Amino acid sequence: MERISTHQFMILGAAVLLGTTFLPVAAMVTGVGGRNGWMSVLPGFAVGIPYGLMVLSLIERHPGKNLLQISETLFGKWIGKIVGILYILIMGYFGGLLLGQAGDIYQVSIMPLTPISVFYLGGLVIVFFLVKSGIEVFARFTEVIFPLVVIALVVNLTLSIPRIEQGELLPIFSEGIIALLWGGIKVVPFVMTYMLFLAGILAFLPTGKEELGQLKRGIWRGFILVGTIDMLVVIMQILVFGPTETVRLVYGLLVLGKMVEVSRTVAGVESLFLGVWLGALVIKVSASFFAVMWGLETVFKLKGLKWNFAVGIVFLGIAFKFTGGANLIREIGLVDTYLTLPFASIWILALWGFSRWKMG
């Protein structure tokens, strides 16, 4: 049985949680929270801390099992299988949309003449290799790629400082508290997507008392780290573009990359940033692929290379269905809001509550 260390769990969790959230988050929270939308980001990510602790508390009582297996134990076989089928469908559909987003970003930004199928197949080959290699290799891959993604983000934001317009964040609370609450709700689906990945990776985590304490610390550290990064991304876009333009620019961070100049001699470095951020996309799509495979194995006892190929074909089919950027972004938003958010939040809360009730 494969295992990952507590350190790998923290890095892997933060990498899956971050994914490509830094691309749409500014437009999302600014659209409902205005110039103070950045204040919604960190509280929205903080919602994941109690949920993560609930999930980890379940493996103390059910070591070596993922959340789908625990659901069958607590809710019964058939209810557990219904939950598992919903889990597979949501993560499979979402993973295919993310693969489509990879092609959309790279074709629109830096390679408009390249057929979009090249991006789909290239990304899927990397994902397929990681899934075939196992969760330990995937964890080591994130240990290398995640720091590079963070460094690229920091460099992009730092080099954008000269373009800041003063006063864009003022006045504070200009849109009211209710708008900030709605902004936080826009962020919570990012958290719940990570929760669905956490639901499957439980079976690969250590369950000793000391290790569980380290896992819990890794949960809140990961959420604070990613929440802070995304908050800084939102602040920078509002300061540079203003709230109105930030809402209009779906991928505002890419526009920031195009504006970057180094000593007025080096420009157009967004291609370098996109090269690094490809790793973030691969991590997110791989997490969805892993989740689908764990679900198939748990619910239907299906595993092996042929099922990996089958899931890959499904991902490609979904990606090719949504080749338009606007339709793709809209569909991802709908999946986040109306599928991932209610399913994950209700499932985990109900499972934790039922477990506590049975113990009592």
CSV table of C-alpha atoms in Angstrom, one decimal:
chain,number,residue,atom,x,y,z
A,1,MET,CA,0.0,0.0,0.0
A,2,GLU,CA,1.4,3.4,-1.0
A,3,ARG,CA,1.9,6.0,1.7
A,4,ILE,CA,2.8,9.7,1.6
A,5,SER,CA,4.5,11.6,4.4
A,6,THR,CA,2.9,14.4,6.4
A,7,HIS,CA,5.2,16.9,4.7
A,8,GLN,CA,4.2,15.6,1.3
A,9,PHE,CA,0.6,15.8,2.3
A,10,MET,CA,0.9,19.5,3.2
A,11,ILE,CA,2.6,20.4,-0.1
A,12,LEU,CA,0.3,18.2,-2.2
A,13,GLY,CA,-2.8,19.6,-0.4
A,14,ALA,CA,-1.7,23.2,-1.0
A,15,ALA,CA,-0.8,22.5,-4.6
A,16,VAL,CA,-4.2,20.9,-5.3
A,17,LEU,CA,-6.0,23.7,-3.4
A,18,LEU,CA,-4.2,26.4,-5.3
A,19,GLY,CA,-4.5,24.8,-8.7
A,20,THR,CA,-5.3,27.7,-11.1
A,21,THR,CA,-7.6,29.5,-8.6
A,22,PHE,CA,-5.2,32.5,-9.0
A,23,LEU,CA,-6.5,33.1,-12.5
A,24,PRO,CA,-10.3,33.6,-12.0
A,25,VAL,CA,-10.5,34.5,-8.3
A,26,ALA,CA,-10.0,38.3,-8.8
A,27,ALA,CA,-12.9,38.6,-11.3
A,28,MET,CA,-15.1,36.4,-9.1
A,29,VAL,CA,-14.8,38.2,-5.8
A,30,THR,CA,-14.5,41.7,-7.3
A,31,GLY,CA,-17.7,41.1,-9.2
A,32,VAL,CA,-19.7,40.8,-6.0
A,33,GLY,CA,-17.5,42.6,-3.4
A,34,GLY,CA,-16.3,45.5,-5.5
A,35,ARG,CA,-12.9,47.1,-4.6
A,36,ASN,CA,-13.1,45.4,-1.2
A,37,GLY,CA,-13.5,41.9,-2.7
A,38,TRP,CA,-10.0,41.0,-1.7
A,39,MET,CA,-11.2,40.9,1.9
A,40,SER,CA,-13.4,37.9,1.1
A,41,VAL,CA,-10.7,35.6,-0.1
A,42,LEU,CA,-8.9,34.6,3.1
A,43,PRO,CA,-12.2,34.0,5.1
A,44,GLY,CA,-13.5,32.0,2.2
A,45,PHE,CA,-10.5,29.7,2.3
A,46,ALA,CA,-10.7,29.5,6.1
A,47,VAL,CA,-14.0,27.6,5.8
A,48,GLY,CA,-11.9,24.6,4.7
A,49,ILE,CA,-10.1,24.4,8.0
A,50,PRO,CA,-13.0,23.0,10.0
A,51,TYR,CA,-14.0,20.7,7.1
A,52,GLY,CA,-10.5,19.4,6.8
A,53,LEU,CA,-10.3,18.7,10.5
A,54,MET,CA,-13.7,16.8,10.3
A,55,VAL,CA,-12.3,14.6,7.5
A,56,LEU,CA,-9.1,13.9,9.4
A,57,SER,CA,-11.1,13.0,12.6
A,58,LEU,CA,-12.8,10.3,10.6
A,59,ILE,CA,-9.6,8.4,9.8
A,60,GLU,CA,-8.8,8.2,13.5
A,61,ARG,CA,-11.8,5.8,13.8
A,62,HIS,CA,-11.5,4.3,10.3
A,63,PRO,CA,-7.7,4.0,9.5
A,64,GLY,CA,-6.7,3.0,6.0
A,65,LYS,CA,-10.1,3.9,4.5
A,66,ASN,CA,-11.1,6.7,2.2
A,67,LEU,CA,-14.3,8.7,2.7
A,68,LEU,CA,-16.3,6.6,0.2
A,69,GLN,CA,-15.5,3.4,2.1
A,70,ILE,CA,-16.4,5.1,5.4
A,71,SER,CA,-19.7,6.2,3.9
A,72,GLU,CA,-20.6,2.6,3.0
A,73,THR,CA,-19.7,1.6,6.6
A,74,LEU,CA,-21.7,4.3,8.3
A,75,PHE,CA,-24.6,4.9,5.8
A,76,GLY,CA,-25.0,1.4,4.5
A,77,LYS,CA,-23.9,-0.2,1.2
A,78,TRP,CA,-26.5,1.3,-1.2
A,79,ILE,CA,-26.4,4.9,0.1
A,80,GLY,CA,-22.6,4.7,0.1
A,81,LYS,CA,-22.6,3.6,-3.5
A,82,ILE,CA,-25.0,6.4,-4.6
A,83,VAL,CA,-22.6,8.9,-2.9
A,84,GLY,CA,-19.7,7.2,-4.7
A,85,ILE,CA,-21.4,7.5,-8.1
A,86,LEU,CA,-22.1,11.2,-7.5
A,87,TYR,CA,-18.5,11.6,-6.5
A,88,ILE,CA,-17.2,10.0,-9.7
A,89,LEU,CA,-19.5,12.0,-11.9
A,90,ILE,CA,-18.7,15.3,-10.4
A,91,MET,CA,-14.9,14.8,-10.3
A,92,GLY,CA,-14.9,13.3,-13.8
A,93,TYR,CA,-16.8,16.2,-15.3
A,94,PHE,CA,-14.8,18.8,-13.4
A,95,GLY,CA,-11.5,17.2,-14.5
A,96,GLY,CA,-12.5,17.2,-18.1
A,97,LEU,CA,-13.5,20.9,-17.9
A,98,LEU,CA,-10.1,21.7,-16.3
A,99,LEU,CA,-8.3,19.9,-19.2
A,100,GLY,CA,-10.4,22.1,-21.5
A,101,GLN,CA,-9.3,25.2,-19.6
A,102,ALA,CA,-5.6,24.3,-20.1
A,103,GLY,CA,-6.1,24.3,-23.9
A,104,ASP,CA,-8.1,27.5,-23.8
A,105,ILE,CA,-5.5,29.4,-21.8
A,106,TYR,CA,-2.5,28.4,-23.8
A,107,GLN,CA,-4.2,28.7,-27.2
A,108,VAL,CA,-5.6,32.2,-26.5
A,109,SER,CA,-2.5,33.5,-24.7
A,110,ILE,CA,0.6,32.4,-26.5
A,111,MET,CA,-0.1,29.9,-29.3
A,112,PRO,CA,-3.2,30.9,-31.2
A,113,LEU,CA,-2.3,29.0,-34.3
A,114,THR,CA,-1.7,25.7,-32.6
A,115,PRO,CA,-4.6,23.2,-32.8
A,116,ILE,CA,-6.3,23.0,-29.4
A,117,SER,CA,-6.1,19.2,-29.5
A,118,VAL,CA,-2.3,19.4,-29.1
A,119,PHE,CA,-2.8,21.1,-25.7
A,120,TYR,CA,-5.4,18.6,-24.7
A,121,LEU,CA,-3.3,15.5,-25.6
A,122,GLY,CA,-0.1,16.9,-24.3
A,123,GLY,CA,-1.6,17.8,-20.9
A,124,LEU,CA,-3.4,14.4,-20.7
A,125,VAL,CA,-0.2,12.5,-21.4
A,126,ILE,CA,1.5,14.1,-18.4
A,127,VAL,CA,-1.5,13.5,-16.2
A,128,PHE,CA,-1.7,9.9,-17.4
A,129,PHE,CA,1.9,9.3,-16.6
A,130,LEU,CA,1.5,10.7,-13.1
A,131,VAL,CA,-1.6,8.7,-12.3
A,132,LYS,CA,0.0,5.5,-13.6
A,133,SER,CA,3.1,6.1,-11.5
A,134,GLY,CA,1.0,6.3,-8.3
A,135,ILE,CA,0.3,8.8,-5.5
A,136,GLU,CA,3.9,8.8,-4.2
A,137,VAL,CA,5.3,10.0,-7.5
A,138,PHE,CA,2.5,12.5,-7.8
A,139,ALA,CA,3.4,13.8,-4.3
A,140,ARG,CA,7.1,14.1,-5.2
A,141,PHE,CA,6.1,15.9,-8.4
A,142,THR,CA,4.2,18.5,-6.5
A,143,GLU,CA,7.1,19.0,-4.1
A,144,VAL,CA,9.1,20.2,-7.1
A,145,ILE,CA,6.5,22.1,-9.1
A,146,PHE,CA,4.5,23.9,-6.3
A,147,PRO,CA,7.4,26.1,-5.1
A,148,LEU,CA,8.1,27.1,-8.7
A,149,VAL,CA,4.4,28.1,-9.2
A,150,VAL,CA,4.5,30.2,-6.0
A,151,ILE,CA,7.8,31.8,-7.1
A,152,ALA,CA,6.4,32.7,-10.5
A,153,LEU,CA,3.3,34.2,-8.9
A,154,VAL,CA,5.4,36.3,-6.5
A,155,VAL,CA,7.7,37.5,-9.3
A,156,ASN,CA,4.7,38.4,-11.5
A,157,LEU,CA,3.1,40.4,-8.6
A,158,THR,CA,6.4,42.1,-7.6
A,159,LEU,CA,7.2,43.2,-11.2
A,160,SER,CA,3.7,44.7,-11.4
A,161,ILE,CA,4.2,47.0,-8.5
A,162,PRO,CA,5.3,50.0,-10.7
A,163,ARG,CA,1.9,50.0,-12.4
A,164,ILE,CA,-0.1,50.4,-9.2
A,165,GLU,CA,-2.7,53.2,-9.1
A,166,GLN,CA,-3.0,54.6,-5.6
A,167,GLY,CA,-6.4,54.8,-3.9
A,168,GLU,CA,-8.0,51.9,-5.8
A,169,LEU,CA,-8.7,50.0,-2.5
A,170,LEU,CA,-10.5,52.9,-0.8
A,171,PRO,CA,-12.9,53.4,0.7
A,172,ILE,CA,-12.9,50.3,3.0
A,173,PHE,CA,-16.2,48.5,3.3
A,174,SER,CA,-17.6,50.7,0.5
A,175,GLU,CA,-19.8,47.8,-0.7
A,176,GLY,CA,-21.0,46.7,2.8
A,177,ILE,CA,-20.6,43.5,4.7
A,178,ILE,CA,-23.2,41.5,2.7
A,179,ALA,CA,-21.2,41.9,-0.5
A,180,LEU,CA,-18.1,40.5,1.3
A,181,LEU,CA,-20.1,37.5,2.5
A,182,TRP,CA,-21.2,36.8,-1.1
A,183,GLY,CA,-17.5,37.2,-2.2
A,184,GLY,CA,-16.5,34.5,0.4
A,185,ILE,CA,-19.2,32.2,-0.9
A,186,LYS,CA,-17.7,32.5,-4.4
A,187,VAL,CA,-14.4,31.2,-2.9
A,188,VAL,CA,-15.8,28.3,-1.0
A,189,PRO,CA,-16.2,26.0,-4.0
A,190,PHE,CA,-12.4,26.0,-4.4
A,191,VAL,CA,-12.2,24.6,-0.9
A,192,MET,CA,-14.8,22.0,-1.6
A,193,THR,CA,-13.1,20.7,-4.7
A,194,TYR,CA,-10.0,20.1,-2.5
A,195,MET,CA,-12.2,18.3,0.0
A,196,LEU,CA,-13.3,15.9,-2.6
A,197,PHE,CA,-9.6,15.1,-3.4
A,198,LEU,CA,-8.9,14.8,0.4
A,199,ALA,CA,-11.8,12.3,0.6
A,200,GLY,CA,-9.9,9.9,-1.6
A,201,ILE,CA,-6.3,10.4,-0.4
A,202,LEU,CA,-7.2,9.5,3.2
A,203,ALA,CA,-6.3,5.9,2.5
A,204,PHE,CA,-2.7,6.9,1.8
A,205,LEU,CA,-2.1,8.9,5.0
A,206,PRO,CA,-0.3,7.8,8.2
A,207,THR,CA,-2.7,7.3,11.1
A,208,GLY,CA,-0.4,7.5,14.1
A,209,LYS,CA,-1.2,10.0,16.9
A,210,GLU,CA,1.8,12.1,16.2
A,211,GLU,CA,1.3,12.0,12.4
A,212,LEU,CA,-2.4,13.0,12.8
A,213,GLY,CA,-1.3,16.1,14.7
A,214,GLN,CA,1.1,17.0,11.9
A,215,LEU,CA,-1.7,16.4,9.3
A,216,LYS,CA,-4.0,18.7,11.1
A,217,ARG,CA,-1.3,21.4,11.2
A,218,GLY,CA,-0.8,20.9,7.5
A,219,ILE,CA,-4.5,21.5,6.8
A,220,TRP,CA,-4.6,24.9,8.4
A,221,ARG,CA,-1.2,25.9,7.1
A,222,GLY,CA,-2.1,25.0,3.5
A,223,PHE,CA,-5.4,27.0,3.6
A,224,ILE,CA,-3.7,30.1,5.1
A,225,LEU,CA,-0.9,29.9,2.5
A,226,VAL,CA,-3.1,29.5,-0.5
A,227,GLY,CA,-5.7,32.0,0.8
A,228,THR,CA,-2.9,34.6,1.3
A,229,ILE,CA,-1.5,34.0,-2.2
A,230,ASP,CA,-4.9,34.4,-3.8
A,231,MET,CA,-5.7,37.5,-1.7
A,232,LEU,CA,-2.4,39.2,-2.9
A,233,VAL,CA,-3.3,38.3,-6.5
A,234,VAL,CA,-6.7,40.0,-6.1
A,235,ILE,CA,-5.2,43.1,-4.4
A,236,MET,CA,-2.7,43.6,-7.1
A,237,GLN,CA,-5.2,43.3,-9.9
A,238,ILE,CA,-7.5,45.8,-8.3
A,239,LEU,CA,-4.6,48.2,-7.7
A,240,VAL,CA,-3.4,48.0,-11.3
A,241,PHE,CA,-6.7,47.7,-13.3
A,242,GLY,CA,-9.3,49.1,-10.9
A,243,PRO,CA,-12.4,47.1,-9.8
A,244,THR,CA,-14.4,47.6,-13.1
A,245,GLU,CA,-11.6,46.3,-15.3
A,246,THR,CA,-10.7,43.5,-12.9
A,247,VAL,CA,-14.3,42.1,-13.3
A,248,ARG,CA,-14.1,42.3,-17.1
A,249,LEU,CA,-10.7,40.5,-17.3
A,250,VAL,CA,-11.4,36.8,-16.6
A,251,TYR,CA,-7.7,36.0,-16.7
A,252,GLY,CA,-6.4,39.3,-15.4
A,253,LEU,CA,-3.1,37.7,-14.1
A,254,LEU,CA,-2.2,36.8,-17.7
A,255,VAL,CA,-2.7,40.5,-18.7
A,256,LEU,CA,-0.4,41.5,-15.8
A,257,GLY,CA,2.2,39.1,-17.2
A,258,LYS,CA,2.0,40.7,-20.6
A,259,MET,CA,2.5,44.2,-19.0
A,260,VAL,CA,5.6,43.2,-17.1
A,261,GLU,CA,8.9,44.8,-18.2
A,262,VAL,CA,12.3,44.3,-16.7
A,263,SER,CA,14.5,47.4,-16.9
A,264,ARG,CA,12.6,48.3,-20.2
A,265,THR,CA,14.6,45.6,-22.0
A,266,VAL,CA,12.8,42.4,-21.2
A,267,ALA,CA,9.0,42.1,-21.9
A,268,GLY,CA,6.5,39.5,-22.8
A,269,VAL,CA,7.5,37.3,-20.0
A,270,GLU,CA,4.0,35.9,-19.6
A,271,SER,CA,5.1,32.9,-21.7
A,272,LEU,CA,7.6,32.0,-18.9
A,273,PHE,CA,4.9,32.4,-16.3
A,274,LEU,CA,2.5,30.2,-18.3
A,275,GLY,CA,5.2,27.5,-18.7
A,276,VAL,CA,5.4,27.3,-14.9
A,277,TRP,CA,1.6,27.6,-14.4
A,278,LEU,CA,1.1,24.6,-16.7
A,279,GLY,CA,2.4,22.6,-13.7
A,280,ALA,CA,-0.5,24.0,-11.6
A,281,LEU,CA,-3.0,22.9,-14.2
A,282,VAL,CA,-1.5,19.4,-14.5
A,283,ILE,CA,-1.6,19.0,-10.7
A,284,LYS,CA,-5.3,20.0,-10.6
A,285,VAL,CA,-6.3,17.7,-13.5
A,286,SER,CA,-4.3,14.9,-12.0
A,287,ALA,CA,-6.0,15.3,-8.7
A,288,SER,CA,-9.4,14.9,-10.4
A,289,PHE,CA,-8.2,11.9,-12.4
A,290,PHE,CA,-6.9,10.2,-9.2
A,291,ALA,CA,-10.3,10.9,-7.5
A,292,VAL,CA,-12.2,9.3,-10.3
A,293,MET,CA,-10.0,6.2,-10.3
A,294,TRP,CA,-10.3,5.9,-6.5
A,295,GLY,CA,-14.1,6.2,-6.9
A,296,LEU,CA,-14.2,3.5,-9.6
A,297,GLU,CA,-12.1,1.2,-7.5
A,298,THR,CA,-14.1,1.7,-4.3
A,299,VAL,CA,-17.6,1.6,-5.8
A,300,PHE,CA,-17.3,-0.8,-8.8
A,301,LYS,CA,-14.0,-2.6,-8.0
A,302,LEU,CA,-12.6,-1.3,-11.4
A,303,LYS,CA,-8.9,-0.6,-11.6
A,304,GLY,CA,-6.1,-1.1,-14.1
A,305,LEU,CA,-4.6,0.5,-17.2
A,306,LYS,CA,-7.7,0.0,-19.4
A,307,TRP,CA,-9.8,2.0,-17.0
A,308,ASN,CA,-7.2,4.7,-16.9
A,309,PHE,CA,-7.5,4.9,-20.7
A,310,ALA,CA,-11.3,5.0,-20.4
A,311,VAL,CA,-11.2,7.9,-18.0
A,312,GLY,CA,-8.7,9.7,-20.2
A,313,ILE,CA,-11.1,9.4,-23.2
A,314,VAL,CA,-13.9,10.8,-21.1
A,315,PHE,CA,-11.8,13.7,-20.0
A,316,LEU,CA,-10.9,14.4,-23.7
A,317,GLY,CA,-14.6,14.2,-24.7
A,318,ILE,CA,-15.6,16.8,-22.1
A,319,ALA,CA,-12.7,19.1,-23.0
A,320,PHE,CA,-13.6,19.0,-26.7
A,321,LYS,CA,-17.3,19.8,-26.0
A,322,PHE,CA,-16.4,23.1,-24.4
A,323,THR,CA,-13.8,24.7,-26.7
A,324,GLY,CA,-15.1,28.3,-26.3
A,325,GLY,CA,-13.5,30.3,-23.5
A,326,ALA,CA,-16.7,32.0,-22.3
A,327,ASN,CA,-18.8,28.8,-22.3
A,328,LEU,CA,-16.0,26.9,-20.6
A,329,ILE,CA,-15.7,29.5,-17.8
A,330,ARG,CA,-19.4,29.6,-17.3
A,331,GLU,CA,-19.7,25.8,-17.1
A,332,ILE,CA,-16.9,25.5,-14.5
A,333,GLY,CA,-18.6,28.2,-12.4
A,334,LEU,CA,-21.9,26.2,-12.6
A,335,VAL,CA,-20.2,23.0,-11.6
A,336,ASP,CA,-18.5,24.7,-8.7
A,337,THR,CA,-21.6,26.4,-7.4
A,338,TYR,CA,-24.3,23.9,-8.0
A,339,LEU,CA,-22.6,20.5,-7.8
A,340,THR,CA,-19.3,20.6,-6.0
A,341,LEU,CA,-20.3,23.1,-3.2
A,342,PRO,CA,-23.5,21.5,-2.1
A,343,PHE,CA,-22.4,17.9,-2.5
A,344,ALA,CA,-19.1,18.2,-0.6
A,345,SER,CA,-20.3,20.5,2.1
A,346,ILE,CA,-23.4,18.4,2.9
A,347,TRP,CA,-21.7,15.0,2.5
A,348,ILE,CA,-18.8,15.7,4.8
A,349,LEU,CA,-20.9,17.4,7.4
A,350,ALA,CA,-23.5,14.6,7.4
A,351,LEU,CA,-20.8,11.9,7.6
A,352,TRP,CA,-19.0,13.6,10.5
A,353,GLY,CA,-22.2,14.2,12.4
A,354,PHE,CA,-23.5,10.7,11.8
A,355,SER,CA,-20.2,9.3,13.0
A,356,ARG,CA,-20.3,11.4,16.2
A,357,TRP,CA,-23.9,10.3,16.8
A,358,LYS,CA,-23.1,6.6,16.4
A,359,MET,CA,-20.2,7.0,18.9
A,360,GLY,CA,-22.5,8.7,21.4
